[in-house]
Amino acid sequence: MHPTRIPGRRLATLLLAIVLPVGSTYASPEQVDAVGQWLSERTMRAAGKDDGQGAARGLEEGVYRLIPLAELDAPEPVKQHFREQIQRNRSGVVRVSKGAIPSQRALIMALPKVWRSDAILRQRLPNPPSNLQRTLLGAAEPIGMEPTGALEGLKSSGLSRFYRVNDVGIVEFNEENFRVPGAVIEAFVEAQNTEINGTLAQIEMTADGQGRSRATLVWAGEDKVYTLTATGDGDVQPKAAVLQQIAAAVTD
């Protein structure tokens, strides 16, 4: 998920995001530029609408939309870029270049080390943090956490928590509340390739030539979009299976 923010706006700070498939390693610079330009223009159009209407009635409640790629409000080259990525992901494990997946050591060095109590998080998030105690992460070694999404002071629309899990690697659990005013999060119907408790979900797997791999699982609940990412050494399929087990036990 790639959020785009306009700094300095109220918590109605615009949060525009699209749950994108992986595989940008194969994208040409022109494709990357086209997608980046489209996302920026999309954000600015929504910002202009906010300026014109927000003072009168406030921003509308945020939404999560599962849409066919054909209905995406984007130029054809951008849609084609996403089609190619989705096709690669659906074919199995995406092979990426050396260095595209960081080592566990590099990840741990770069990750935040702050850990906050549920009481503090309840004050800073739109609704209580997801309960992970019945998942594998409940007994895992916590590394740190950081706010994500739309930010206003100490408050945020989302949260990422990082853990070290034996025989898996580094696992990130991100929860993003899409109900916050001004939020728009979209995912493609064609990219959904699995289910979590009967809900459509998107799982992606990548591996490099150095024995490292990464699995990412994205699904939506009543108020949040969840993303689980496992990065570490070894085969990627076991990581994907662990993420599905964790996701099935997350509660809100």
PDB file of C-alpha atoms in Angstrom:
ATOM      1  CA  MET A   1       0.000   0.000   0.000  1.00  0.00           C
ATOM      2  CA  HIS A   2       1.419   3.334  -1.038  1.00  0.00           C
ATOM      3  CA  PRO A   3      -0.095   6.312   0.814  1.00  0.00           C
ATOM      4  CA  THR A   4       0.314   9.815  -0.542  1.00  0.00           C
ATOM      5  CA  ARG A   5       0.149  12.674   1.977  1.00  0.00           C
ATOM      6  CA  ILE A   6      -0.028  16.438   1.780  1.00  0.00           C
ATOM      7  CA  PRO A   7       2.007  17.756   4.736  1.00  0.00           C
ATOM      8  CA  GLY A   8       0.495  20.430   6.914  1.00  0.00           C
ATOM      9  CA  ARG A   9      -3.170  19.616   6.338  1.00  0.00           C
ATOM     10  CA  ARG A  10      -5.584  18.819   9.168  1.00  0.00           C
ATOM     11  CA  LEU A  11      -6.204  15.186  10.091  1.00  0.00           C
ATOM     12  CA  ALA A  12      -8.329  15.381   7.297  1.00  0.00           C
ATOM     13  CA  THR A  13      -4.772  15.332   5.984  1.00  0.00           C
ATOM     14  CA  LEU A  14      -5.488  13.634   2.752  1.00  0.00           C
ATOM     15  CA  LEU A  15      -4.688   9.929   2.778  1.00  0.00           C
ATOM     16  CA  LEU A  16      -4.890   8.499  -0.710  1.00  0.00           C
ATOM     17  CA  ALA A  17      -3.612   4.984  -1.105  1.00  0.00           C
ATOM     18  CA  ILE A  18      -3.826   2.114  -3.491  1.00  0.00           C
ATOM     19  CA  VAL A  19      -2.966  -1.455  -2.597  1.00  0.00           C
ATOM     20  CA  LEU A  20      -0.468  -2.155  -5.336  1.00  0.00           C
ATOM     21  CA  PRO A  21       0.978  -5.505  -6.357  1.00  0.00           C
ATOM     22  CA  VAL A  22       4.724  -5.960  -6.031  1.00  0.00           C
ATOM     23  CA  GLY A  23       7.066  -6.338  -8.973  1.00  0.00           C
ATOM     24  CA  SER A  24       8.230  -2.764  -9.496  1.00  0.00           C
ATOM     25  CA  THR A  25      11.702  -4.224 -10.007  1.00  0.00           C
ATOM     26  CA  TYR A  26      10.575  -5.033 -13.546  1.00  0.00           C
ATOM     27  CA  ALA A  27       9.025  -1.639 -14.231  1.00  0.00           C
ATOM     28  CA  SER A  28      10.769   0.736 -16.602  1.00  0.00           C
ATOM     29  CA  PRO A  29      11.693   4.235 -15.391  1.00  0.00           C
ATOM     30  CA  GLU A  30       8.965   5.561 -17.702  1.00  0.00           C
ATOM     31  CA  GLN A  31       6.346   3.334 -16.051  1.00  0.00           C
ATOM     32  CA  VAL A  32       7.472   4.361 -12.570  1.00  0.00           C
ATOM     33  CA  ASP A  33       7.323   8.031 -13.563  1.00  0.00           C
ATOM     34  CA  ALA A  34       3.845   7.606 -15.077  1.00  0.00           C
ATOM     35  CA  VAL A  35       2.483   5.963 -11.927  1.00  0.00           C
ATOM     36  CA  GLY A  36       4.114   8.566  -9.679  1.00  0.00           C
ATOM     37  CA  GLN A  37       2.743  11.432 -11.734  1.00  0.00           C
ATOM     38  CA  TRP A  38      -0.748   9.926 -11.732  1.00  0.00           C
ATOM     39  CA  LEU A  39      -0.713   9.437  -7.947  1.00  0.00           C
ATOM     40  CA  SER A  40       0.438  13.024  -7.409  1.00  0.00           C
ATOM     41  CA  GLU A  41      -2.228  14.422  -9.723  1.00  0.00           C
ATOM     42  CA  ARG A  42      -4.868  12.284  -8.026  1.00  0.00           C
ATOM     43  CA  THR A  43      -3.856  13.640  -4.632  1.00  0.00           C
ATOM     44  CA  MET A  44      -3.876  17.247  -5.790  1.00  0.00           C
ATOM     45  CA  ARG A  45      -7.342  16.898  -7.349  1.00  0.00           C
ATOM     46  CA  ALA A  46      -8.704  15.560  -4.072  1.00  0.00           C
ATOM     47  CA  ALA A  47      -6.924  18.357  -2.189  1.00  0.00           C
ATOM     48  CA  GLY A  48      -8.582  20.943  -4.404  1.00  0.00           C
ATOM     49  CA  LYS A  49     -11.958  19.404  -3.687  1.00  0.00           C
ATOM     50  CA  ASP A  50     -11.183  19.556   0.040  1.00  0.00           C
ATOM     51  CA  ASP A  51     -10.288  23.274  -0.204  1.00  0.00           C
ATOM     52  CA  GLY A  52     -13.491  24.039  -2.041  1.00  0.00           C
ATOM     53  CA  GLN A  53     -15.904  21.992   0.069  1.00  0.00           C
ATOM     54  CA  GLY A  54     -14.163  21.045   3.293  1.00  0.00           C
ATOM     55  CA  ALA A  55     -14.834  24.328   5.097  1.00  0.00           C
ATOM     56  CA  ALA A  56     -18.537  24.056   4.372  1.00  0.00           C
ATOM     57  CA  ARG A  57     -19.276  20.479   5.335  1.00  0.00           C
ATOM     58  CA  GLY A  58     -16.052  18.780   6.396  1.00  0.00           C
ATOM     59  CA  LEU A  59     -14.492  15.800   4.679  1.00  0.00           C
ATOM     60  CA  GLU A  60     -16.579  12.697   4.124  1.00  0.00           C
ATOM     61  CA  GLU A  61     -15.856   9.463   5.994  1.00  0.00           C
ATOM     62  CA  GLY A  62     -13.052   7.515   4.383  1.00  0.00           C
ATOM     63  CA  VAL A  63     -13.671   4.439   2.254  1.00  0.00           C
ATOM     64  CA  TYR A  64     -12.061   1.196   1.153  1.00  0.00           C
ATOM     65  CA  ARG A  65     -12.952   0.098  -2.359  1.00  0.00           C
ATOM     66  CA  LEU A  66     -12.322  -3.184  -4.137  1.00  0.00           C
ATOM     67  CA  ILE A  67     -12.528  -2.281  -7.822  1.00  0.00           C
ATOM     68  CA  PRO A  68     -11.858  -3.878 -11.211  1.00  0.00           C
ATOM     69  CA  LEU A  69      -8.679  -2.494 -12.721  1.00  0.00           C
ATOM     70  CA  ALA A  70     -10.656  -1.341 -15.762  1.00  0.00           C
ATOM     71  CA  GLU A  71     -12.612   1.082 -13.540  1.00  0.00           C
ATOM     72  CA  LEU A  72      -9.509   2.751 -12.115  1.00  0.00           C
ATOM     73  CA  ASP A  73      -9.413   6.477 -12.848  1.00  0.00           C
ATOM     74  CA  ALA A  74      -5.986   6.343 -14.473  1.00  0.00           C
ATOM     75  CA  PRO A  75      -4.391   6.641 -17.938  1.00  0.00           C
ATOM     76  CA  GLU A  76      -4.095   3.433 -19.937  1.00  0.00           C
ATOM     77  CA  PRO A  77      -0.277   3.194 -19.499  1.00  0.00           C
ATOM     78  CA  VAL A  78      -0.757   3.200 -15.715  1.00  0.00           C
ATOM     79  CA  LYS A  79      -3.424   0.489 -15.950  1.00  0.00           C
ATOM     80  CA  GLN A  80      -1.168  -1.587 -18.193  1.00  0.00           C
ATOM     81  CA  HIS A  81       1.645  -1.263 -15.668  1.00  0.00           C
ATOM     82  CA  PHE A  82      -0.634  -2.679 -12.952  1.00  0.00           C
ATOM     83  CA  ARG A  83      -1.899  -5.456 -15.263  1.00  0.00           C
ATOM     84  CA  GLU A  84       1.663  -6.612 -15.866  1.00  0.00           C
ATOM     85  CA  GLN A  85       2.462  -6.590 -12.139  1.00  0.00           C
ATOM     86  CA  ILE A  86      -0.690  -8.533 -11.284  1.00  0.00           C
ATOM     87  CA  GLN A  87       0.095 -11.130 -13.952  1.00  0.00           C
ATOM     88  CA  ARG A  88       3.609 -11.626 -12.569  1.00  0.00           C
ATOM     89  CA  ASN A  89       2.313 -12.006  -9.029  1.00  0.00           C
ATOM     90  CA  ARG A  90      -0.373 -14.508  -9.985  1.00  0.00           C
ATOM     91  CA  SER A  91       2.215 -16.677 -11.731  1.00  0.00           C
ATOM     92  CA  GLY A  92       3.898 -17.470  -8.394  1.00  0.00           C
ATOM     93  CA  VAL A  93       7.081 -16.258  -6.748  1.00  0.00           C
ATOM     94  CA  VAL A  94       8.438 -13.039  -8.264  1.00  0.00           C
ATOM     95  CA  ARG A  95      12.214 -13.114  -8.659  1.00  0.00           C
ATOM     96  CA  VAL A  96      13.871  -9.818  -7.751  1.00  0.00           C
ATOM     97  CA  SER A  97      17.437  -8.592  -8.086  1.00  0.00           C
ATOM     98  CA  LYS A  98      20.110  -9.006  -5.427  1.00  0.00           C
ATOM     99  CA  GLY A  99      19.804  -6.320  -2.804  1.00  0.00           C
ATOM    100  CA  ALA A 100      16.094  -5.765  -3.389  1.00  0.00           C
ATOM    101  CA  ILE A 101      15.304  -7.645  -0.162  1.00  0.00           C
ATOM    102  CA  PRO A 102      17.316  -6.418   2.850  1.00  0.00           C
ATOM    103  CA  SER A 103      19.003  -8.739   5.315  1.00  0.00           C
ATOM    104  CA  GLN A 104      17.438  -9.256   8.728  1.00  0.00           C
ATOM    105  CA  ARG A 105      20.371  -7.464  10.321  1.00  0.00           C
ATOM    106  CA  ALA A 106      19.922  -4.412   8.097  1.00  0.00           C
ATOM    107  CA  LEU A 107      16.199  -4.414   8.783  1.00  0.00           C
ATOM    108  CA  ILE A 108      16.617  -4.543  12.550  1.00  0.00           C
ATOM    109  CA  MET A 109      19.139  -1.709  12.460  1.00  0.00           C
ATOM    110  CA  ALA A 110      16.718   0.462  10.479  1.00  0.00           C
ATOM    111  CA  LEU A 111      13.516  -0.319  12.377  1.00  0.00           C
ATOM    112  CA  PRO A 112      12.153   1.835  15.219  1.00  0.00           C
ATOM    113  CA  LYS A 113      12.820   0.539  18.740  1.00  0.00           C
ATOM    114  CA  VAL A 114      10.047   2.427  20.537  1.00  0.00           C
ATOM    115  CA  TRP A 115       7.223   0.362  22.020  1.00  0.00           C
ATOM    116  CA  ARG A 116       4.094   2.002  23.420  1.00  0.00           C
ATOM    117  CA  SER A 117       1.363   0.646  25.686  1.00  0.00           C
ATOM    118  CA  ASP A 118      -2.161  -0.105  24.496  1.00  0.00           C
ATOM    119  CA  ALA A 119      -3.371   2.736  26.710  1.00  0.00           C
ATOM    120  CA  ILE A 120      -1.244   5.266  24.811  1.00  0.00           C
ATOM    121  CA  LEU A 121      -2.153   3.770  21.441  1.00  0.00           C
ATOM    122  CA  ARG A 122      -5.863   4.072  22.244  1.00  0.00           C
ATOM    123  CA  GLN A 123      -5.331   7.814  22.650  1.00  0.00           C
ATOM    124  CA  ARG A 124      -3.429   8.160  19.381  1.00  0.00           C
ATOM    125  CA  LEU A 125      -5.348   5.909  16.985  1.00  0.00           C
ATOM    126  CA  PRO A 126      -8.917   6.301  15.637  1.00  0.00           C
ATOM    127  CA  ASN A 127      -9.871   3.046  17.362  1.00  0.00           C
ATOM    128  CA  PRO A 128      -8.054   0.533  19.607  1.00  0.00           C
ATOM    129  CA  PRO A 129      -5.060  -1.333  18.146  1.00  0.00           C
ATOM    130  CA  SER A 130      -5.793  -4.781  16.767  1.00  0.00           C
ATOM    131  CA  ASN A 131      -5.441  -7.623  19.263  1.00  0.00           C
ATOM    132  CA  LEU A 132      -2.581  -9.923  18.287  1.00  0.00           C
ATOM    133  CA  GLN A 133      -2.392 -11.974  21.480  1.00  0.00           C
ATOM    134  CA  ARG A 134      -4.026 -15.043  19.930  1.00  0.00           C
ATOM    135  CA  THR A 135      -1.678 -14.942  16.960  1.00  0.00           C
ATOM    136  CA  LEU A 136       1.904 -16.122  16.632  1.00  0.00           C
ATOM    137  CA  LEU A 137       2.965 -12.501  17.192  1.00  0.00           C
ATOM    138  CA  GLY A 138       1.536 -12.554  20.700  1.00  0.00           C
ATOM    139  CA  ALA A 139       4.527 -14.617  21.835  1.00  0.00           C
ATOM    140  CA  ALA A 140       7.084 -13.184  19.400  1.00  0.00           C
ATOM    141  CA  GLU A 141       9.927 -10.817  20.254  1.00  0.00           C
ATOM    142  CA  PRO A 142       8.778  -7.211  19.741  1.00  0.00           C
ATOM    143  CA  ILE A 143      11.210  -4.858  18.003  1.00  0.00           C
ATOM    144  CA  GLY A 144       9.367  -1.547  17.801  1.00  0.00           C
ATOM    145  CA  MET A 145       6.456   0.353  16.304  1.00  0.00           C
ATOM    146  CA  GLU A 146       5.737   3.536  14.383  1.00  0.00           C
ATOM    147  CA  PRO A 147       2.681   5.588  13.338  1.00  0.00           C
ATOM    148  CA  THR A 148       1.583   5.396   9.693  1.00  0.00           C
ATOM    149  CA  GLY A 149      -0.965   6.928   7.361  1.00  0.00           C
ATOM    150  CA  ALA A 150      -2.479  10.360   7.974  1.00  0.00           C
ATOM    151  CA  LEU A 151      -0.614  12.151  10.761  1.00  0.00           C
ATOM    152  CA  GLU A 152      -1.626  15.029  13.029  1.00  0.00           C
ATOM    153  CA  GLY A 153       0.646  15.695  15.978  1.00  0.00           C
ATOM    154  CA  LEU A 154       0.864  12.485  18.000  1.00  0.00           C
ATOM    155  CA  LYS A 155      -2.214  11.018  16.345  1.00  0.00           C
ATOM    156  CA  SER A 156      -2.207   8.817  13.265  1.00  0.00           C
ATOM    157  CA  SER A 157      -4.653   6.815  11.184  1.00  0.00           C
ATOM    158  CA  GLY A 158      -2.439   3.742  11.241  1.00  0.00           C
ATOM    159  CA  LEU A 159       0.229   1.804  13.100  1.00  0.00           C
ATOM    160  CA  SER A 160       2.998  -0.635  12.196  1.00  0.00           C
ATOM    161  CA  ARG A 161       4.363  -3.117  14.733  1.00  0.00           C
ATOM    162  CA  PHE A 162       7.552  -5.102  14.077  1.00  0.00           C
ATOM    163  CA  TYR A 163       8.506  -8.505  15.508  1.00  0.00           C
ATOM    164  CA  ARG A 164      11.291 -11.068  15.222  1.00  0.00           C
ATOM    165  CA  VAL A 165       9.807 -14.531  14.662  1.00  0.00           C
ATOM    166  CA  ASN A 166      11.966 -17.651  14.860  1.00  0.00           C
ATOM    167  CA  ASP A 167      12.327 -19.547  11.579  1.00  0.00           C
ATOM    168  CA  VAL A 168      10.392 -16.805   9.744  1.00  0.00           C
ATOM    169  CA  GLY A 169      12.322 -13.538  10.032  1.00  0.00           C
ATOM    170  CA  ILE A 170      11.061 -10.016  10.631  1.00  0.00           C
ATOM    171  CA  VAL A 171       7.279  -9.637  10.578  1.00  0.00           C
ATOM    172  CA  GLU A 172       5.521  -6.290  10.231  1.00  0.00           C
ATOM    173  CA  PHE A 173       1.845  -5.920  11.079  1.00  0.00           C
ATOM    174  CA  ASN A 174       0.264  -2.711   9.783  1.00  0.00           C
ATOM    175  CA  GLU A 175      -3.301  -1.615  10.478  1.00  0.00           C
ATOM    176  CA  GLU A 176      -4.690   1.383   8.603  1.00  0.00           C
ATOM    177  CA  ASN A 177      -8.081   2.858   9.529  1.00  0.00           C
ATOM    178  CA  PHE A 178      -9.801   3.789   6.270  1.00  0.00           C
ATOM    179  CA  ARG A 179     -12.774   5.422   8.038  1.00  0.00           C
ATOM    180  CA  VAL A 180     -10.823   8.579   8.909  1.00  0.00           C
ATOM    181  CA  PRO A 181     -12.223  11.588   6.994  1.00  0.00           C
ATOM    182  CA  GLY A 182     -10.605  12.063   3.612  1.00  0.00           C
ATOM    183  CA  ALA A 183      -9.115   8.573   3.331  1.00  0.00           C
ATOM    184  CA  VAL A 184      -9.465   6.621   0.096  1.00  0.00           C
ATOM    185  CA  ILE A 185      -7.880   3.168  -0.102  1.00  0.00           C
ATOM    186  CA  GLU A 186      -8.419   1.007  -3.157  1.00  0.00           C
ATOM    187  CA  ALA A 187      -7.441  -2.512  -4.177  1.00  0.00           C
ATOM    188  CA  PHE A 188      -7.830  -4.361  -7.468  1.00  0.00           C
ATOM    189  CA  VAL A 189     -10.270  -7.245  -7.818  1.00  0.00           C
ATOM    190  CA  GLU A 190      -7.841  -9.006 -10.153  1.00  0.00           C
ATOM    191  CA  ALA A 191      -5.058  -8.941  -7.532  1.00  0.00           C
ATOM    192  CA  GLN A 192      -7.080 -10.875  -4.931  1.00  0.00           C
ATOM    193  CA  ASN A 193      -5.768 -14.434  -4.875  1.00  0.00           C
ATOM    194  CA  THR A 194      -6.599 -15.873  -1.445  1.00  0.00           C
ATOM    195  CA  GLU A 195      -9.037 -15.489   1.473  1.00  0.00           C
ATOM    196  CA  ILE A 196      -8.841 -14.646   5.170  1.00  0.00           C
ATOM    197  CA  ASN A 197     -11.838 -15.862   7.151  1.00  0.00           C
ATOM    198  CA  GLY A 198     -13.973 -15.698   4.017  1.00  0.00           C
ATOM    199  CA  THR A 199     -12.734 -12.239   2.991  1.00  0.00           C
ATOM    200  CA  LEU A 200     -10.855 -11.710  -0.270  1.00  0.00           C
ATOM    201  CA  ALA A 201      -7.152 -11.051   0.253  1.00  0.00           C
ATOM    202  CA  GLN A 202      -3.995 -10.464  -1.734  1.00  0.00           C
ATOM    203  CA  ILE A 203      -0.802 -12.403  -1.092  1.00  0.00           C
ATOM    204  CA  GLU A 204       2.480 -11.703  -2.861  1.00  0.00           C
ATOM    205  CA  MET A 205       5.799 -13.558  -2.726  1.00  0.00           C
ATOM    206  CA  THR A 206       9.253 -12.430  -3.800  1.00  0.00           C
ATOM    207  CA  ALA A 207      12.699 -14.007  -3.639  1.00  0.00           C
ATOM    208  CA  ASP A 208      16.204 -12.884  -4.615  1.00  0.00           C
ATOM    209  CA  GLY A 209      19.371 -14.690  -5.605  1.00  0.00           C
ATOM    210  CA  GLN A 210      20.896 -14.470  -2.113  1.00  0.00           C
ATOM    211  CA  GLY A 211      18.530 -16.821  -0.320  1.00  0.00           C
ATOM    212  CA  ARG A 212      16.259 -14.054   0.993  1.00  0.00           C
ATOM    213  CA  SER A 213      12.520 -13.855   0.504  1.00  0.00           C
ATOM    214  CA  ARG A 214       9.507 -11.755   1.423  1.00  0.00           C
ATOM    215  CA  ALA A 215       5.782 -12.483   1.649  1.00  0.00           C
ATOM    216  CA  THR A 216       3.105  -9.783   1.912  1.00  0.00           C
ATOM    217  CA  LEU A 217      -0.566 -10.334   2.747  1.00  0.00           C
ATOM    218  CA  VAL A 218      -3.229  -7.597   2.494  1.00  0.00           C
ATOM    219  CA  TRP A 219      -6.906  -7.778   3.456  1.00  0.00           C
ATOM    220  CA  ALA A 220      -9.648  -5.497   4.749  1.00  0.00           C
ATOM    221  CA  GLY A 221     -11.925  -5.641   7.768  1.00  0.00           C
ATOM    222  CA  GLU A 222     -14.871  -3.521   8.844  1.00  0.00           C
ATOM    223  CA  ASP A 223     -12.797  -0.397   9.570  1.00  0.00           C
ATOM    224  CA  LYS A 224      -9.195  -1.195   8.665  1.00  0.00           C
ATOM    225  CA  VAL A 225      -6.927  -2.461   5.936  1.00  0.00           C
ATOM    226  CA  TYR A 226      -4.333  -4.879   7.303  1.00  0.00           C
ATOM    227  CA  THR A 227      -0.914  -5.661   5.856  1.00  0.00           C
ATOM    228  CA  LEU A 228       1.372  -8.424   7.099  1.00  0.00           C
ATOM    229  CA  THR A 229       4.912  -8.667   5.746  1.00  0.00           C
ATOM    230  CA  ALA A 230       7.497 -11.342   6.540  1.00  0.00           C
ATOM    231  CA  THR A 231      11.110 -10.829   5.447  1.00  0.00           C
ATOM    232  CA  GLY A 232      13.959 -13.248   6.053  1.00  0.00           C
ATOM    233  CA  ASP A 233      16.150 -16.076   4.792  1.00  0.00           C
ATOM    234  CA  GLY A 234      14.874 -19.263   3.197  1.00  0.00           C
ATOM    235  CA  ASP A 235      11.893 -20.249   1.075  1.00  0.00           C
ATOM    236  CA  VAL A 236       9.012 -17.840   0.793  1.00  0.00           C
ATOM    237  CA  GLN A 237       6.097 -20.314   0.830  1.00  0.00           C
ATOM    238  CA  PRO A 238       6.429 -21.092   4.570  1.00  0.00           C
ATOM    239  CA  LYS A 239       6.416 -17.349   5.273  1.00  0.00           C
ATOM    240  CA  ALA A 240       3.199 -16.959   3.298  1.00  0.00           C
ATOM    241  CA  ALA A 241       1.593 -19.813   5.229  1.00  0.00           C
ATOM    242  CA  VAL A 242       2.572 -18.254   8.578  1.00  0.00           C
ATOM    243  CA  LEU A 243       1.117 -14.891   7.536  1.00  0.00           C
ATOM    244  CA  GLN A 244      -2.206 -16.517   6.682  1.00  0.00           C
ATOM    245  CA  GLN A 245      -2.272 -18.216  10.090  1.00  0.00           C
ATOM    246  CA  ILE A 246      -1.571 -14.908  11.834  1.00  0.00           C
ATOM    247  CA  ALA A 247      -4.192 -13.038   9.803  1.00  0.00           C
ATOM    248  CA  ALA A 248      -6.892 -15.600  10.578  1.00  0.00           C
ATOM    249  CA  ALA A 249      -6.389 -14.983  14.328  1.00  0.00           C
ATOM    250  CA  VAL A 250      -6.291 -11.137  14.334  1.00  0.00           C
ATOM    251  CA  THR A 251      -9.223  -9.604  16.218  1.00  0.00           C
ATOM    252  CA  ASP A 252     -10.644  -6.089  16.572  1.00  0.00           C
TER     253      ASP A 252
END
